[in-house]
PDB file of C-alpha atoms in Angstrom:
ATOM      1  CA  UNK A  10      -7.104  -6.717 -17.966  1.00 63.00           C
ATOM      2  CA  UNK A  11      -5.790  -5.607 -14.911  1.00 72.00           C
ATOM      3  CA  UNK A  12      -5.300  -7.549 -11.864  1.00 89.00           C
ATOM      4  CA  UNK A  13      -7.380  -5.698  -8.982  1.00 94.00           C
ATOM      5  CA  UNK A  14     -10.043  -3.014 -10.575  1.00 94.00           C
ATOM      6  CA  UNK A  15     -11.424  -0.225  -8.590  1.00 95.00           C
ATOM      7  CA  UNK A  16     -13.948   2.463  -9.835  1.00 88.00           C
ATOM      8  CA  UNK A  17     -11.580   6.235  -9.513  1.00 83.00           C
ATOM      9  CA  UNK A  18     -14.756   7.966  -8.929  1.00 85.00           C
ATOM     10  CA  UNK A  19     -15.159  10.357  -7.333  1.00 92.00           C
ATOM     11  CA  UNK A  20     -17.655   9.204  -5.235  1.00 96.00           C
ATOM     12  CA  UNK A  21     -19.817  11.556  -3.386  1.00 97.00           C
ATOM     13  CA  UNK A  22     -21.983  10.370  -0.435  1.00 97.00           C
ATOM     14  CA  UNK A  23     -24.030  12.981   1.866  1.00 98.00           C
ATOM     15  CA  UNK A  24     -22.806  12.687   5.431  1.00 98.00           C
ATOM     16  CA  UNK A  25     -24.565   9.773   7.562  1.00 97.00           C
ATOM     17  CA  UNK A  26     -25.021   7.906   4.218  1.00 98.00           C
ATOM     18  CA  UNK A  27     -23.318   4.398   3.896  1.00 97.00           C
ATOM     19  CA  UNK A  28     -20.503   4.477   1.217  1.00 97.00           C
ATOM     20  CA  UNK A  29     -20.003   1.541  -1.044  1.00 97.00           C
ATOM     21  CA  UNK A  30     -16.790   0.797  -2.554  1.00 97.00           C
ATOM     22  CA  UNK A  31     -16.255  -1.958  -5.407  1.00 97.00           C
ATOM     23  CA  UNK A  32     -13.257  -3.738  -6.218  1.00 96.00           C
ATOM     24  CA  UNK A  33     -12.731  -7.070  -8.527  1.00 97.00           C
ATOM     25  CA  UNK A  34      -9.903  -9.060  -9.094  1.00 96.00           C
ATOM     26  CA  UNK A  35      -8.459 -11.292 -11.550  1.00 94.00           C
ATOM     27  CA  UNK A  36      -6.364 -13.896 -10.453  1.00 93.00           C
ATOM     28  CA  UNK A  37      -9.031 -16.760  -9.460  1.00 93.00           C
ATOM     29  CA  UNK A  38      -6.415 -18.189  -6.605  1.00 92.00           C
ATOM     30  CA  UNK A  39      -6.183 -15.074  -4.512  1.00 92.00           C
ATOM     31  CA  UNK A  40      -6.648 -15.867  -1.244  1.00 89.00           C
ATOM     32  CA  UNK A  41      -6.727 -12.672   0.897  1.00 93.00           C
ATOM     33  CA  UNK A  42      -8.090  -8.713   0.347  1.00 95.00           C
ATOM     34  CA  UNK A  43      -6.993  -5.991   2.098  1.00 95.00           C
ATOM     35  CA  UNK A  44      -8.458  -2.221   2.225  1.00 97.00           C
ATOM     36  CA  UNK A  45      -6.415   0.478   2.451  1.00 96.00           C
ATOM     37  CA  UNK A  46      -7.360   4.357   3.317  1.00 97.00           C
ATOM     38  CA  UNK A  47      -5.330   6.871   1.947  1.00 96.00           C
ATOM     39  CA  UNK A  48      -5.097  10.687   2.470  1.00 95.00           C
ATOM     40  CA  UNK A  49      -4.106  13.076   0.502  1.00 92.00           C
ATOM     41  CA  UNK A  50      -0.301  13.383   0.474  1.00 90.00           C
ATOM     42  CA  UNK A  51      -0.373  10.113   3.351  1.00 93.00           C
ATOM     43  CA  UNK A  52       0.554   6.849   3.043  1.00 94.00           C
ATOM     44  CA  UNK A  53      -2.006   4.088   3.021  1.00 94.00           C
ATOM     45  CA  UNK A  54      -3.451   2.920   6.552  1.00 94.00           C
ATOM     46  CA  UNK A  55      -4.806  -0.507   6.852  1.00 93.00           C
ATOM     47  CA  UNK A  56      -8.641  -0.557   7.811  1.00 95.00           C
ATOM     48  CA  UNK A  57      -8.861  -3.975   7.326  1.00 93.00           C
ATOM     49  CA  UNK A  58      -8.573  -7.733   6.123  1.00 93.00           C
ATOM     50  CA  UNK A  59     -10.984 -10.698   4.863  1.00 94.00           C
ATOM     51  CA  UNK A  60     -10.444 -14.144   3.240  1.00 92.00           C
ATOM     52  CA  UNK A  61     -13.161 -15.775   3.822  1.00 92.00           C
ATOM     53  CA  UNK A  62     -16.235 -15.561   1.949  1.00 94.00           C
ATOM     54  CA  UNK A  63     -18.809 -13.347   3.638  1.00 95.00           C
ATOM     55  CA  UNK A  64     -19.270 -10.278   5.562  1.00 96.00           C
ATOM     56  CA  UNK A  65     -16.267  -9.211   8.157  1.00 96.00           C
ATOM     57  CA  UNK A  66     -17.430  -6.082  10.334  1.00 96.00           C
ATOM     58  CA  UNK A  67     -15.437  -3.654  12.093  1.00 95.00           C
ATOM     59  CA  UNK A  68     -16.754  -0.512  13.864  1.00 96.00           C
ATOM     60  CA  UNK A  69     -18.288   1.263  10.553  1.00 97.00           C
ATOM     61  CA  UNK A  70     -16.805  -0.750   8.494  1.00 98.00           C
ATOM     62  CA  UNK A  71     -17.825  -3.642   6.611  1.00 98.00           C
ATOM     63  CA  UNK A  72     -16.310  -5.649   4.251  1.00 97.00           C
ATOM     64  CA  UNK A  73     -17.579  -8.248   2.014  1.00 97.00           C
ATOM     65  CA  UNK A  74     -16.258 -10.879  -0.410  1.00 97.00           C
ATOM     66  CA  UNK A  75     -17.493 -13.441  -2.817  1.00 96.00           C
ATOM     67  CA  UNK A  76     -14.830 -15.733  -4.269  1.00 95.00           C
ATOM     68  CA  UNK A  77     -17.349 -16.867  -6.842  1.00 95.00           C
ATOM     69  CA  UNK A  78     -17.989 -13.260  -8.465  1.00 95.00           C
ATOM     70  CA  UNK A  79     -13.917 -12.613  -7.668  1.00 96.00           C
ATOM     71  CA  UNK A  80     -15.595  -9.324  -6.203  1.00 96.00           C
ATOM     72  CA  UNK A  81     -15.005  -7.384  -2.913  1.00 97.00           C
ATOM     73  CA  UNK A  82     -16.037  -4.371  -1.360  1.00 97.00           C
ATOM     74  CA  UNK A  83     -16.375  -2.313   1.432  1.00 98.00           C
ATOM     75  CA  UNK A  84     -19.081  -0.089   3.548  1.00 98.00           C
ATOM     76  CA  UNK A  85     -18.796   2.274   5.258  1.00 98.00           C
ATOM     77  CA  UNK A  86     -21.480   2.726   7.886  1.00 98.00           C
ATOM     78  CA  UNK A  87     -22.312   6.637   9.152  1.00 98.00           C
ATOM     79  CA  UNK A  88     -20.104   8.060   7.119  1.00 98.00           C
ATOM     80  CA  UNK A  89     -17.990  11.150   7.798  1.00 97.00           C
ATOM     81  CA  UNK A  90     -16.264  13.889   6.597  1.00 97.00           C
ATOM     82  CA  UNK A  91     -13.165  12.894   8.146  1.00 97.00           C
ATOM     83  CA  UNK A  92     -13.764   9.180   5.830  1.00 97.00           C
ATOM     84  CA  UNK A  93     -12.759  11.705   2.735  1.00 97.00           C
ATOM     85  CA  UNK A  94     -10.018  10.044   1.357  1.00 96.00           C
ATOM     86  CA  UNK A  95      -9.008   7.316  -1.469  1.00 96.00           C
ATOM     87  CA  UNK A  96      -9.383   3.624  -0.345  1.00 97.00           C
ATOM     88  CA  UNK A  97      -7.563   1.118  -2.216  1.00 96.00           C
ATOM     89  CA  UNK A  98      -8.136  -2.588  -2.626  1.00 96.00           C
ATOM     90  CA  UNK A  99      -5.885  -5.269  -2.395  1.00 95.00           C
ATOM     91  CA  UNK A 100      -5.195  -9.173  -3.297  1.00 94.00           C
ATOM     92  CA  UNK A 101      -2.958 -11.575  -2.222  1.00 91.00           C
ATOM     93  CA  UNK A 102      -2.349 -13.482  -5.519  1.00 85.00           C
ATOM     94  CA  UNK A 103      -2.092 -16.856  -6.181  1.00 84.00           C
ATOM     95  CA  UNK A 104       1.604 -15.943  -6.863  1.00 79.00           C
ATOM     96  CA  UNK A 105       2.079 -13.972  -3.626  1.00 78.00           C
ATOM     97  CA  UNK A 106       2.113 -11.101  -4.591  1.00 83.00           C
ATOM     98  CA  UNK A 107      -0.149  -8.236  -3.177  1.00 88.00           C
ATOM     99  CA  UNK A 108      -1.337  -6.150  -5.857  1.00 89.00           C
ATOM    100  CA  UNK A 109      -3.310  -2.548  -4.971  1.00 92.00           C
ATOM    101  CA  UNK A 110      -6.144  -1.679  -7.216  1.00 93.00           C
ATOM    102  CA  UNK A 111      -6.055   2.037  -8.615  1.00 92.00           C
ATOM    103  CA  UNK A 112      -8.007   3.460  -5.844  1.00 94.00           C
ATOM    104  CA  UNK A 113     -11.588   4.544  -5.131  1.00 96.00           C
ATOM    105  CA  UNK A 114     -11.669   8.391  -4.067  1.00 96.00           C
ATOM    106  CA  UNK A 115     -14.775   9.104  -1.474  1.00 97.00           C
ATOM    107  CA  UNK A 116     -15.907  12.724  -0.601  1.00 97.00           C
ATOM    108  CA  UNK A 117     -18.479  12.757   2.144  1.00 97.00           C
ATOM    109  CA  UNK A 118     -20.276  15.927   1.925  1.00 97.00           C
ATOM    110  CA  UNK A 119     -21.007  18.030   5.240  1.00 95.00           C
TER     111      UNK A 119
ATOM    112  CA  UNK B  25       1.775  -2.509  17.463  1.00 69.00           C
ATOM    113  CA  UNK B  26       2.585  -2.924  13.932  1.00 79.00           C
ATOM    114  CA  UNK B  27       4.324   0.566  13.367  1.00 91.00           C
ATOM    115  CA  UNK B  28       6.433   1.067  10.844  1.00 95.00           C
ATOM    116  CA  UNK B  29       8.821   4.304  10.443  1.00 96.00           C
ATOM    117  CA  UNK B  30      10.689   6.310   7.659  1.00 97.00           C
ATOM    118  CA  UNK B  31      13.284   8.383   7.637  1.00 97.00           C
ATOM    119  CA  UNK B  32      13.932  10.987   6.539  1.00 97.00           C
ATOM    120  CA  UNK B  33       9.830  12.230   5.978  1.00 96.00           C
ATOM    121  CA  UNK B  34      10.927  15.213   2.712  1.00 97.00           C
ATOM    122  CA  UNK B  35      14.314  15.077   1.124  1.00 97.00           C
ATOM    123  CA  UNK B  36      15.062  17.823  -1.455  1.00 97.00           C
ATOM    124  CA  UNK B  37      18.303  17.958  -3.092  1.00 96.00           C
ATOM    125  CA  UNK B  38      20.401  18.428  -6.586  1.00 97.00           C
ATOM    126  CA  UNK B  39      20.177  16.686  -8.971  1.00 97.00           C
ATOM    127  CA  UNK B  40      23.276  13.526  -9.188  1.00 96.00           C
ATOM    128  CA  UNK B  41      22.948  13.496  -5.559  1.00 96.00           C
ATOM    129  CA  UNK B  42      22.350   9.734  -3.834  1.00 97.00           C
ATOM    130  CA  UNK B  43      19.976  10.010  -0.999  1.00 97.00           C
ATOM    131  CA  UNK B  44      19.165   7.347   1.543  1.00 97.00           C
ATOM    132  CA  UNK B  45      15.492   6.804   2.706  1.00 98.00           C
ATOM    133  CA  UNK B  46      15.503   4.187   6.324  1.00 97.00           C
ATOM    134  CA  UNK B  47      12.290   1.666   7.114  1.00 96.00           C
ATOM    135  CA  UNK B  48      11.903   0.728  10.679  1.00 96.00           C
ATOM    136  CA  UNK B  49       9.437  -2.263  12.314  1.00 94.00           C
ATOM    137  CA  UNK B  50       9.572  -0.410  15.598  1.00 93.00           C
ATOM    138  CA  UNK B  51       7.632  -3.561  17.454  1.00 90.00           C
ATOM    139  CA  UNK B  52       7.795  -6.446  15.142  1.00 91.00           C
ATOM    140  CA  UNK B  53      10.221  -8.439  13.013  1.00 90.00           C
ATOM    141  CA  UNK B  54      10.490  -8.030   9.244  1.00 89.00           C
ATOM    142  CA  UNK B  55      11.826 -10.745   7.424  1.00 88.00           C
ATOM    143  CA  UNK B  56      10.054  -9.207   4.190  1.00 91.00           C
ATOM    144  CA  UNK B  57       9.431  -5.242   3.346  1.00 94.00           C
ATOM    145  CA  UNK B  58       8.748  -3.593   0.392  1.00 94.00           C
ATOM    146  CA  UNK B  59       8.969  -0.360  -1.529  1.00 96.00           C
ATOM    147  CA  UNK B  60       6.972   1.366  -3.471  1.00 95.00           C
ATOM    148  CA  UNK B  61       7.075   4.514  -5.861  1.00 96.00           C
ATOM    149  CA  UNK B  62       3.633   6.674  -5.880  1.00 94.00           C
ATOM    150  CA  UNK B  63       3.707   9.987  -8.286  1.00 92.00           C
ATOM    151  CA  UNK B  64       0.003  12.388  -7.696  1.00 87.00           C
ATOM    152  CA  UNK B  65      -2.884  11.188  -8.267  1.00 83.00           C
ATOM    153  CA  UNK B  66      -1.496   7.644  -9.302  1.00 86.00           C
ATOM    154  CA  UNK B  67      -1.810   4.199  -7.055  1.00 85.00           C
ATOM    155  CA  UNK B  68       0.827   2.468  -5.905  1.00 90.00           C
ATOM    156  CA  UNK B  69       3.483   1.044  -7.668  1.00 91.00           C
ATOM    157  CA  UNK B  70       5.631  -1.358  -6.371  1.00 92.00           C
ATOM    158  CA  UNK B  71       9.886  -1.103  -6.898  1.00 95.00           C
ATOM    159  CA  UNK B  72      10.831  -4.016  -5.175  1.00 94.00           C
ATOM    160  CA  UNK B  73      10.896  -6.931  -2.072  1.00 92.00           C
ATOM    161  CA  UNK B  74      13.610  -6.215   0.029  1.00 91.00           C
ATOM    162  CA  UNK B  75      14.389  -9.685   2.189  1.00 89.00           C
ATOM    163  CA  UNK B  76      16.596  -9.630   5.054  1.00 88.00           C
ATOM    164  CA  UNK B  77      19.713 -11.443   4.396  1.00 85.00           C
ATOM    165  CA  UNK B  78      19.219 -11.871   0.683  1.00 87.00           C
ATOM    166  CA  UNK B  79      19.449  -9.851  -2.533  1.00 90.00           C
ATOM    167  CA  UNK B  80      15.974  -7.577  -3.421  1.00 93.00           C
ATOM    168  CA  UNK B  81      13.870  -8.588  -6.122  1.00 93.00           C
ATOM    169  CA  UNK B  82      13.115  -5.611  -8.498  1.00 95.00           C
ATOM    170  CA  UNK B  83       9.985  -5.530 -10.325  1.00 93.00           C
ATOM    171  CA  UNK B  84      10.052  -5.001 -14.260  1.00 92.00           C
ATOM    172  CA  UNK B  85      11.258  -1.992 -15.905  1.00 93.00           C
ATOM    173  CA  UNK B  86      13.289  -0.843 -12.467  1.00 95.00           C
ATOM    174  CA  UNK B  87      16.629  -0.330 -12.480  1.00 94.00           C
ATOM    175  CA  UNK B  88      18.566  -2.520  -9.008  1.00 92.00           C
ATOM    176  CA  UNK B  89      22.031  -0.074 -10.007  1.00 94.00           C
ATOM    177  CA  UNK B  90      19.837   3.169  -9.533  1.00 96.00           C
ATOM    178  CA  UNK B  91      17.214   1.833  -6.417  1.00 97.00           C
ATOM    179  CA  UNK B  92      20.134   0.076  -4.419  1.00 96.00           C
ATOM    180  CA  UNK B  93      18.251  -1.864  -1.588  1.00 95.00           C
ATOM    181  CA  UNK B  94      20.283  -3.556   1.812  1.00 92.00           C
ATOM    182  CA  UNK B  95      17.780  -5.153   4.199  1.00 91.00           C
ATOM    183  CA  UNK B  96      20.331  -5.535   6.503  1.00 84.00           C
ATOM    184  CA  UNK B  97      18.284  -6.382   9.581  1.00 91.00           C
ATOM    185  CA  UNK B  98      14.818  -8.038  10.802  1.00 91.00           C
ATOM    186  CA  UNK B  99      13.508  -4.243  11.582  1.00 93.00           C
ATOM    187  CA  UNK B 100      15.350  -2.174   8.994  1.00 94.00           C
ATOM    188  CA  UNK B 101      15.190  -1.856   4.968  1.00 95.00           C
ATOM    189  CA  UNK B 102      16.714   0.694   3.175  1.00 96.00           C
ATOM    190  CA  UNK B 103      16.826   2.252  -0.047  1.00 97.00           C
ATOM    191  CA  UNK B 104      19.359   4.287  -1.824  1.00 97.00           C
ATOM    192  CA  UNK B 105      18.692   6.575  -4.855  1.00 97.00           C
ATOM    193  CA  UNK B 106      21.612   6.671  -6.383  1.00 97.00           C
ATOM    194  CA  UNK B 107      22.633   9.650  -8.486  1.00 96.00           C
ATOM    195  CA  UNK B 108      18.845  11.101  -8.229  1.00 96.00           C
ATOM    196  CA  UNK B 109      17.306  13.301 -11.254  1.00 96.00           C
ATOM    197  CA  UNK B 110      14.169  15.486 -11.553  1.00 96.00           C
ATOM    198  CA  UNK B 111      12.168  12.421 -13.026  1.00 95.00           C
ATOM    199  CA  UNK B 112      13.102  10.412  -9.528  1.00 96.00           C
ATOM    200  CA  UNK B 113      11.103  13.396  -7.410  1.00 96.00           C
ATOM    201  CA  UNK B 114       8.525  11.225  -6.243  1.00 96.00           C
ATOM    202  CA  UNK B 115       7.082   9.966  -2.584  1.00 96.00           C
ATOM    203  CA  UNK B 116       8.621   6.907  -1.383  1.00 97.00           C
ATOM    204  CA  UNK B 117       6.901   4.848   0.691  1.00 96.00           C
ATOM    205  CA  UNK B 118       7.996   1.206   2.430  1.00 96.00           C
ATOM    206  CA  UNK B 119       5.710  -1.268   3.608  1.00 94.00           C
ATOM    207  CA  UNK B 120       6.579  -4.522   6.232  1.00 93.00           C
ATOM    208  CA  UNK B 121       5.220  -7.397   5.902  1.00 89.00           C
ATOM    209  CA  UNK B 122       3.562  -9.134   8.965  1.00 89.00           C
ATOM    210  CA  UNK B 123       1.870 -12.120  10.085  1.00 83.00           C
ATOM    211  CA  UNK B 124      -1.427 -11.370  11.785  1.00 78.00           C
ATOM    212  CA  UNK B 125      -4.423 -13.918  12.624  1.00 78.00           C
ATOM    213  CA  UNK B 126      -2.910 -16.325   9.867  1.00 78.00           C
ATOM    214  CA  UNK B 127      -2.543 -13.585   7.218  1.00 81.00           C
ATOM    215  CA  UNK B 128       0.071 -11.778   5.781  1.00 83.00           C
ATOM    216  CA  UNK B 129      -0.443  -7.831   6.154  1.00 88.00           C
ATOM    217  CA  UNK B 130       1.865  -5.244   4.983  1.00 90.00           C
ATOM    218  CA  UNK B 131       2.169  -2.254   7.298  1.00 92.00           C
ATOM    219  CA  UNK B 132       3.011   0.846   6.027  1.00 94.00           C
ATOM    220  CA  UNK B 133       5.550   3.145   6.817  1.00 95.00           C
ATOM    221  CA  UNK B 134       4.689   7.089   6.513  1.00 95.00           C
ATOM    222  CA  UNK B 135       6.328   7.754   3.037  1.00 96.00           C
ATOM    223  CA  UNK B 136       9.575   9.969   1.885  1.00 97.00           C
ATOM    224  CA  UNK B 137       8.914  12.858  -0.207  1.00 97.00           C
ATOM    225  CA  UNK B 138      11.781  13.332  -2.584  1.00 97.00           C
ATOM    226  CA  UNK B 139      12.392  16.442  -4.933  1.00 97.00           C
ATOM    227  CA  UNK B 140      15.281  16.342  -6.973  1.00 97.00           C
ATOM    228  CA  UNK B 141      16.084  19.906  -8.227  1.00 96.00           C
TER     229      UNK B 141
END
């Protein structure tokens, strides 16, 4: 099993639609989640951070996590063209480590 | 704040050549940075933890005589192929590691695309 799971998609919203991207994780003891936004040829750009249970909102974006369910995701509010990209998901493991999930890729059509 | 650089941003050389690839905190501290290894269409994969003022940890199945690593500074990692082939043509990309609001967030540098001819 791996660590942090992510759906590859491709996931296709219409534009002004929210976009809903799933991750899980393994490791029980992980303590903080990070989503990442990736363009094509890029490097990854942090959108943003959560560790506590709940909803954390910024802007469009939403994230959400339930430590029970070991599950995590992220919406994107209004979305746009210009959110076309891959979005990973990471966790902060109980060992310290961050591991990235595969990556989610999002195409927002005009 | 939080921006880290790379340098140089596309390398392209022959093959046995050693190239260098710099990662900068240009308005924080690093104690910790990584790097990481991503070929198309594939995630992330992580090489190693670079710490400054101690020896990198590699991560399983890399080599520490062929991905040398010096983090010789709080704002500067870097990593040297050494002897580069084809199969190392890849994009390169370092991370830095810092403390915000009580959690550890890696910043990331904007990658080094390497072709080895």
């Amino acid at each position: 099993q791996k660590e942090v799971e992510q759906n590859s998609g491709p996931l296709s919203v219409p534009e002004g639609a929210i976009a809903s991207l799933n991750c899980t994780y393994s490791d029980r003891g992980s303590q903080s989640f990070f989503w990442y936004r990736q363009y094509s040829g890029k490097s990854p750009e942090l959108i943003m951070f959560i560790y506590s249970n709940g909803d954390k909102e910024d802007g469009r974006f939403t994230a959400q996590l339930n430590k029970a369910s070991q599950y995590v995701s992220l919406l994107i509010r209004d979305s746009q063209p210009s959110d076309s990209a891959t979005y990973l998901c990471a966790a902060k493991t109980s060992y310290d480590k961050v591991i990235f999930g595969p990556g989610t890729s999002l195409s927002v059509i005009p | 704040g939080a921006v880290v650089s790379q340098h140089p941003s596309r390398v392209i050389c022959k093959s046995g050549t050693s190239v260098k690839i710099e990662c900068r905190s240009l308005d924080f501290q690093a104690t910790t940075m990584f790097w990481y290894r991503q070929f198309p269409k594939q995630s992330l994969m992580l090489m190693a933890t670079s710490n400054e003022g101690s020896k990198a940890t590699y991560e399983q199945g890399v080599e520490k005589d062929k991905f040398l690593i010096n983090h010789a500074s709080l704002t500067l990692s870097t990593l040297t192929v050494a002897s580069a082939h084809p199969e190392d043509s890849s994009f390169y990309i370092c991370s830095a590691l810092l403390n915000r609001d009580f959690t550890d967030t890696q910043y990331f540098g904007p990658g080094t695309r390497l072709t080895v001819l």
